[in-house]
Coordinates of C-alpha atoms in Angstrom, one line a residue:
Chain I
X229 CA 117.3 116.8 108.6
X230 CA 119.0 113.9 106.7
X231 CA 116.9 111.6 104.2
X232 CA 116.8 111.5 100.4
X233 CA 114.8 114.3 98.6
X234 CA 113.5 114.2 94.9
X235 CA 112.6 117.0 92.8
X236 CA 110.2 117.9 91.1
X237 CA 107.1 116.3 92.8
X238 CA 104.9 117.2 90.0
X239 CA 106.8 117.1 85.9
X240 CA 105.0 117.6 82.6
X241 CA 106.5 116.7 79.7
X242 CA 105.9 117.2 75.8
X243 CA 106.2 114.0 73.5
X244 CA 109.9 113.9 72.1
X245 CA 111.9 115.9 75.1
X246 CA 114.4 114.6 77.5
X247 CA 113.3 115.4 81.5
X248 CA 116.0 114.8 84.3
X249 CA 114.5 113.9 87.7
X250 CA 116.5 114.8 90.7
X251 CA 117.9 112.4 93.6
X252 CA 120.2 113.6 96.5
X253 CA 120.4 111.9 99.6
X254 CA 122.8 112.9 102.5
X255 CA 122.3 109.3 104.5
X256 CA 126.1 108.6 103.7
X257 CA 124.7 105.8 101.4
X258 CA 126.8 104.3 99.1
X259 CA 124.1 102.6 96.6
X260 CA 121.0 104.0 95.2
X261 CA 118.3 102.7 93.1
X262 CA 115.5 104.2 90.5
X263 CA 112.0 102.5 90.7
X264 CA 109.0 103.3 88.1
X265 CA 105.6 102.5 90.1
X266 CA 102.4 102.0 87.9
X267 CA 99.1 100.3 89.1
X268 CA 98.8 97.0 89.6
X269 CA 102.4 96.6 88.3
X270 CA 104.4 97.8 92.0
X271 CA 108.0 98.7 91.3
X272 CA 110.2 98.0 88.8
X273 CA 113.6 98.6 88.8
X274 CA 115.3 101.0 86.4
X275 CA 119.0 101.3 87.2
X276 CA 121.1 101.4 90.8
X277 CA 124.5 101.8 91.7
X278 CA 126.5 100.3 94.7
X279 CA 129.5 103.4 94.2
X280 CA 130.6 106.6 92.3
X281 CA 130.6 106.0 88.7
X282 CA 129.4 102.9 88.3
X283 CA 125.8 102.0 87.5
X284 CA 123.6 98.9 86.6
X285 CA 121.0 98.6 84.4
X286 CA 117.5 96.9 86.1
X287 CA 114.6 95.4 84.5
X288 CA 113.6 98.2 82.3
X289 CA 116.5 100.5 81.8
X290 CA 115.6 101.3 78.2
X291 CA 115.0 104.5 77.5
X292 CA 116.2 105.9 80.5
X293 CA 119.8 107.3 81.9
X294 CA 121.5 107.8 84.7
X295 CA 124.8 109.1 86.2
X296 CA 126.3 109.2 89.8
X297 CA 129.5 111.9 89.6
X298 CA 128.3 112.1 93.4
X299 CA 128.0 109.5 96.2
X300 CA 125.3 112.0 97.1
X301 CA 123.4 112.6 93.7
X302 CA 121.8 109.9 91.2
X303 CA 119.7 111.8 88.6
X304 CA 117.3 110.1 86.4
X305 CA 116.8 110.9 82.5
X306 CA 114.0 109.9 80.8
X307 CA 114.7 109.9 77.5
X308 CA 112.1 110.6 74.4
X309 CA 113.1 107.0 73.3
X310 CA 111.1 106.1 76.6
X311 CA 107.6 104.8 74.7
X312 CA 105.4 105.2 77.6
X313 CA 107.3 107.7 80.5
X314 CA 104.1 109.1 82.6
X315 CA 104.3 107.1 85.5
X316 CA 105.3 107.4 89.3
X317 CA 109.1 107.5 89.7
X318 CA 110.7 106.3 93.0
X319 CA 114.6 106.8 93.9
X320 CA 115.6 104.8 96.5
X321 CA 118.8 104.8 99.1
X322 CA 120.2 101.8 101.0
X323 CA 123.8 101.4 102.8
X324 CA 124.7 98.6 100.5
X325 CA 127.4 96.3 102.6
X326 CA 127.6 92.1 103.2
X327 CA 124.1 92.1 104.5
X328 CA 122.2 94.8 103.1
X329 CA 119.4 97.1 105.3
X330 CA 116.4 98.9 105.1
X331 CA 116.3 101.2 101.4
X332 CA 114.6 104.7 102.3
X333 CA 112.4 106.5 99.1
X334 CA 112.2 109.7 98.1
X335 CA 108.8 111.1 98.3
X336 CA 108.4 110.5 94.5
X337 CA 107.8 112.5 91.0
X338 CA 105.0 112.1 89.0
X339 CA 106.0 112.4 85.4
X340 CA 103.0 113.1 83.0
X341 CA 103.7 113.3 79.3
X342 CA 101.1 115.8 77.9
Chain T
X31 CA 115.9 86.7 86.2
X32 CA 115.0 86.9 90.0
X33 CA 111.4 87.3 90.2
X34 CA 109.3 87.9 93.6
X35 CA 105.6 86.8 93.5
X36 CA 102.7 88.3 95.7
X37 CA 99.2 87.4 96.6
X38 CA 96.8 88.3 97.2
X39 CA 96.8 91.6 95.7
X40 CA 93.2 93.0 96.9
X41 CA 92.4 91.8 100.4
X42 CA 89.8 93.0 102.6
X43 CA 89.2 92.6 106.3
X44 CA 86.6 93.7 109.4
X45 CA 88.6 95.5 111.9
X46 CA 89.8 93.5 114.6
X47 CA 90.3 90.7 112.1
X48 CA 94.0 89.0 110.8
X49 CA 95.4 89.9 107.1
X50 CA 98.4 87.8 105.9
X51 CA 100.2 88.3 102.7
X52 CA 102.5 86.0 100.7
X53 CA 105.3 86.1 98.4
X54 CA 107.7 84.0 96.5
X55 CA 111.0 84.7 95.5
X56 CA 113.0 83.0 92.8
X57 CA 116.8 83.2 93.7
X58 CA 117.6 81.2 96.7
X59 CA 120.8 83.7 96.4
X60 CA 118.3 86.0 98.2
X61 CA 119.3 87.1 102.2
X62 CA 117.3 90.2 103.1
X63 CA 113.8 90.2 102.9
X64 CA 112.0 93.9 103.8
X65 CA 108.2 95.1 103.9
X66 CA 106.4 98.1 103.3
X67 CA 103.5 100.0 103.5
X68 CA 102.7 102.5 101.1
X69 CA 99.5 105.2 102.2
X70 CA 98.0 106.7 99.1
X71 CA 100.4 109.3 97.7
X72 CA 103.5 108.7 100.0
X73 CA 106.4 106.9 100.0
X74 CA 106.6 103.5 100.8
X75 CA 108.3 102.7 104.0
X76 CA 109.8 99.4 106.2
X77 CA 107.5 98.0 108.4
X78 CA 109.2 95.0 109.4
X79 CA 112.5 93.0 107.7
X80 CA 113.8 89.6 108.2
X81 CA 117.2 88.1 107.1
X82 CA 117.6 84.5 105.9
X83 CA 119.5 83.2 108.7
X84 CA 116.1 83.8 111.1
X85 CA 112.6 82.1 110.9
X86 CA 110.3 84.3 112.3
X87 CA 110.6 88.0 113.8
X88 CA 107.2 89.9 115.5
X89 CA 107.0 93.6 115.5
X90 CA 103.8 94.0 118.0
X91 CA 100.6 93.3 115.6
X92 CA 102.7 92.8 112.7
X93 CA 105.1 89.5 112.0
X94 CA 106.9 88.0 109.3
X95 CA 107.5 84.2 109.0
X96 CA 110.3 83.3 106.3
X97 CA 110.5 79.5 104.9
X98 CA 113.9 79.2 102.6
X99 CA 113.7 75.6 101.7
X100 CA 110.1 76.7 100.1
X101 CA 111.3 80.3 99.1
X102 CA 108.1 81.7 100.7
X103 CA 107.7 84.8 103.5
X104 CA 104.8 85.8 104.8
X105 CA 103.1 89.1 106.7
X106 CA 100.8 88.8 109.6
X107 CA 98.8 91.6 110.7
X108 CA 97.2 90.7 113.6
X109 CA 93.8 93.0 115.3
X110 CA 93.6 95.1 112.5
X111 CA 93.0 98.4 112.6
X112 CA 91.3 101.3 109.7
X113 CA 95.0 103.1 110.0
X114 CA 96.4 99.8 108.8
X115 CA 94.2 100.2 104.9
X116 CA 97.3 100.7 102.2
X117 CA 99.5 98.8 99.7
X118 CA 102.0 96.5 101.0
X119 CA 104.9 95.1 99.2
X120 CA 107.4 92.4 99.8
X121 CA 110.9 92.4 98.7
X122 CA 114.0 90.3 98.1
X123 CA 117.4 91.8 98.3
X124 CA 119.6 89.5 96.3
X125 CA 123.6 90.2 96.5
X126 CA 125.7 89.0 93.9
X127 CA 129.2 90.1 93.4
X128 CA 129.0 93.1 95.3
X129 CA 126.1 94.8 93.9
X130 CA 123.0 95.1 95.4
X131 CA 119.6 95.1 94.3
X132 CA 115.9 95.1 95.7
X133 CA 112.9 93.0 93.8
X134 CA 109.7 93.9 94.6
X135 CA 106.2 92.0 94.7
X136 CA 103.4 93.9 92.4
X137 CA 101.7 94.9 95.7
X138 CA 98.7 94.4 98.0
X139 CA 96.2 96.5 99.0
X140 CA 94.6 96.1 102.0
X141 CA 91.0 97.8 103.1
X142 CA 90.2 97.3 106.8
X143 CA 86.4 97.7 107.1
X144 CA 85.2 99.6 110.7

């Protein structure tokens, strides 16, 4: 069953720890994107990256990390330097190329900071 | 930065009536423009796209109209139908140097009344 799967669907977190959020996608995609969703506020781009080992920053990349060892695999760290972190996260997967297509979400993880 | 504007963001309609959403993007870089519908809890996924060499494009009840010199695009939901209530949001891909990235609008949310 191909698509992009992100884990946990549920996270708590205490104030002051780091939380990794899981992306893997097996779409053969070569760029993938993190999204924070809030209300009123729809998404906002964190980080994406167009190929292994290489990464952008987005709109509001501080206090958060990411890596991509993996053409399939682009996990998330929210750090504790993140001010306000509970929020709907949404990883995203397109085929990148001249003229770009269609991006296909996770299924999202809700991050609450308790 | 690139920027993409949307409006309304609460709109209401009697079944069987039209809906039509704008937005406005920024960077005139911009060739891919996607939509999608996000039910409560899920993932938001493409209803329709257009690309910036095209004008119009119709999907059944649903059409998008795209207007470069003016940097506007539209969605028109024609018959509408309780199954069509969500949150819509527009995006522009912009492609500069290779990299990729989505912008989104902050959303509308659309209640068809029965």
């Amino acid at each position: 069953d191909g698509g992009i799967t992100q884990s946990p669907k549920y996270l708590f977190r205490k104030e002051g720890q780091n939380v990794t959020l899981s992306c893997e996608q097996n779409l053969n995609h070569d760029a993938m994107y993190w999204y924070r969703q809030d209300p009123g506020q729809g998404l906002r781009l964190i980080y994406y990256s167009q190929i292994v080992n290489d990464f952008q920053k987005g709109d509001i990349a501080e206090g958060y990390s990411v890596s991509r060892e993996k053409k399939e695999s682009f996990p998330l760290t929210v750090t504790s330097a993140q001010k306000n972190p509970t929020a709907f996260y949404l990883c995203a997967s397109s085929k990148g190329g001249l003229w770009n297509t269609e991006a296909f979400f996770g299924q999202g993880t809700r991050l609450t900071v308790v | 930065g690139e920027n993409v504007e949307q409006h309304p963001s609460t709109l209401s309609v009697q079944e069987g009536d039209s809906a039509v959403i704008k937005c406005t993007y920024s960077d005139s870089a911009s060739n891919y423009f996607p939509w999608y519908k996000q039910e409560l809890g899920k993932r938001p996924q493409l209803i329709i796209d257009i690309r910036s060499n095209v004008g119009e494009k119709k999907d059944q009840r649903i059409a998008v109209t795209l207007n470069k010199t003016a940097k506007h695009f539209s969605l028109h939901i024609t018959e509408t139908q309780p199954e069509d209530s969500a949150v819509y949001f527009c995006a522009a891909t912009l492609s500069t140097s290779g990299t990729y990235k989505y912008i989104f609008g902050t959303g509308t949310r659309l209640k068809v009344l029965a």
